[in-house]
């Protein structure tokens, strides 16, 4: 095995030292002899693409998984962590990607639960301690609010408070910014800096390079279960980290703008849509996307994007307004009409709306398109087979053949089935909702390439994505959706990340 590329070494004694950590799940090696050290008062980023082994390594430090081999020292002492309780006793805290709060209980109740004291817990004292922590670290949430009433950012604060309430000195955050709006991320970073200033050590897991550069003192890069590099952030840059992370040169960060802009092909006029709870999710939204153009719709999830995509797909009937495809209105609530009028649909929820997992790869490739393989009332199975084999080959779908059940494929390959089905029909418009969510870097690049090809063939593309990197990489024009409305629109070369971030947070004033 190659030795990790380390340009940075510390003289101090680490507060945490993990040596030769090994962990295998069935036949997947999640951690392969990993050495990892954490120092007092630092913010250390753990960087790596999906599946690199970051969460596993930290779950081992949190006592959530037992390692198959290796040893852990905390404060110089060899420890055995057989449950999170042991880790908490060693003053390790972890905020997982999926929160573990009790929604019906208040912030205070969630903070103190299981922290000891039991029946005799003095709630007045607990409240004072909570308020003191809130002030010290800028974690302001109403102690008496039931957790379900808080936005995700607020719930995350409760998770952090919970760890600090248990006197954590080592705090692990697993992709904490994935669920945050830019302003919330700023607040989180202020909290992390305050923690480090008091001598706490923070492990910040992320795959977002600009965030790592902004917040971390040191970066440890994991790839395929091994540490491949370590850097002090002041000695590196985004480009180098990207290369270390994926092990090869990434393509130029931003793709060239469209060269063949045509007439508006997908128009949305004053569209209003209610969500499942009967609340207005989309409010008189209007947009026009030209053929050969990618409009990137940025925004934090939950601001009406899902309802918008569902209405465009014909899965949801709007309360008002029109959608025009090639100048003609699309009848509302008729999925078949969107397909027939050549709208490619890449749904957010590919497991439940994009695919039928119990059917074969082949069947999924012709879903809603059987008609074109029918002659004299009969399905032409040979033609379907040839069509499927062609797409499997062209889109590089890794499968045991067209007859394999879709459920057996990986997430990236399932997404390729959708792309193959939707993009191979020369679409006039493409509506792609979170098309790369959950995919690894290689699969993401592939999806991007196919979307750019569709643009090159003259499709009007609405790219709805929470991933700002993706929006900035692909879009010709960027719009931001916030609380059902468009907060702002900018041309690709005039859009700054900061401005878009402000719009995403609901701030409408232009940047000074
Ligand atoms: N509980 C588990 N069971 C089986 N495989 C797992 C489990 N947890 C993680 N893995 C596998 O281990 C590898 C590393 O996963 P993980 O640590 O979650 O990576 P990261 O957090 O860097 O995305 C992946 O291939 C993943 O599928
Ligand atoms: Mg992870």
PDB file of C-alpha atoms and ligand atoms in Angstrom, residues 54-55 97 174-175 205, ligand 2:
ATOM      1  CA  UNK A  54     -15.303   8.830   7.327  1.00  0.00           C
ATOM      2  CA  UNK A  55     -18.476   8.019   9.224  1.00  0.00           C
ATOM      3  CA  UNK A  97     -26.170  13.069  10.046  1.00  0.00           C
ATOM      4  CA  UNK A 174     -20.793  14.290  10.557  1.00  0.00           C
ATOM      5  CA  UNK A 175     -21.512  16.432   7.473  1.00  0.00           C
ATOM      6  CA  UNK A 205     -16.638  15.687   8.362  1.00  0.00           C
TER       7      UNK A 205
HETATM    8 MG1  LIG B   2     -20.613   9.431   5.949  1.00  0.00          MG
END
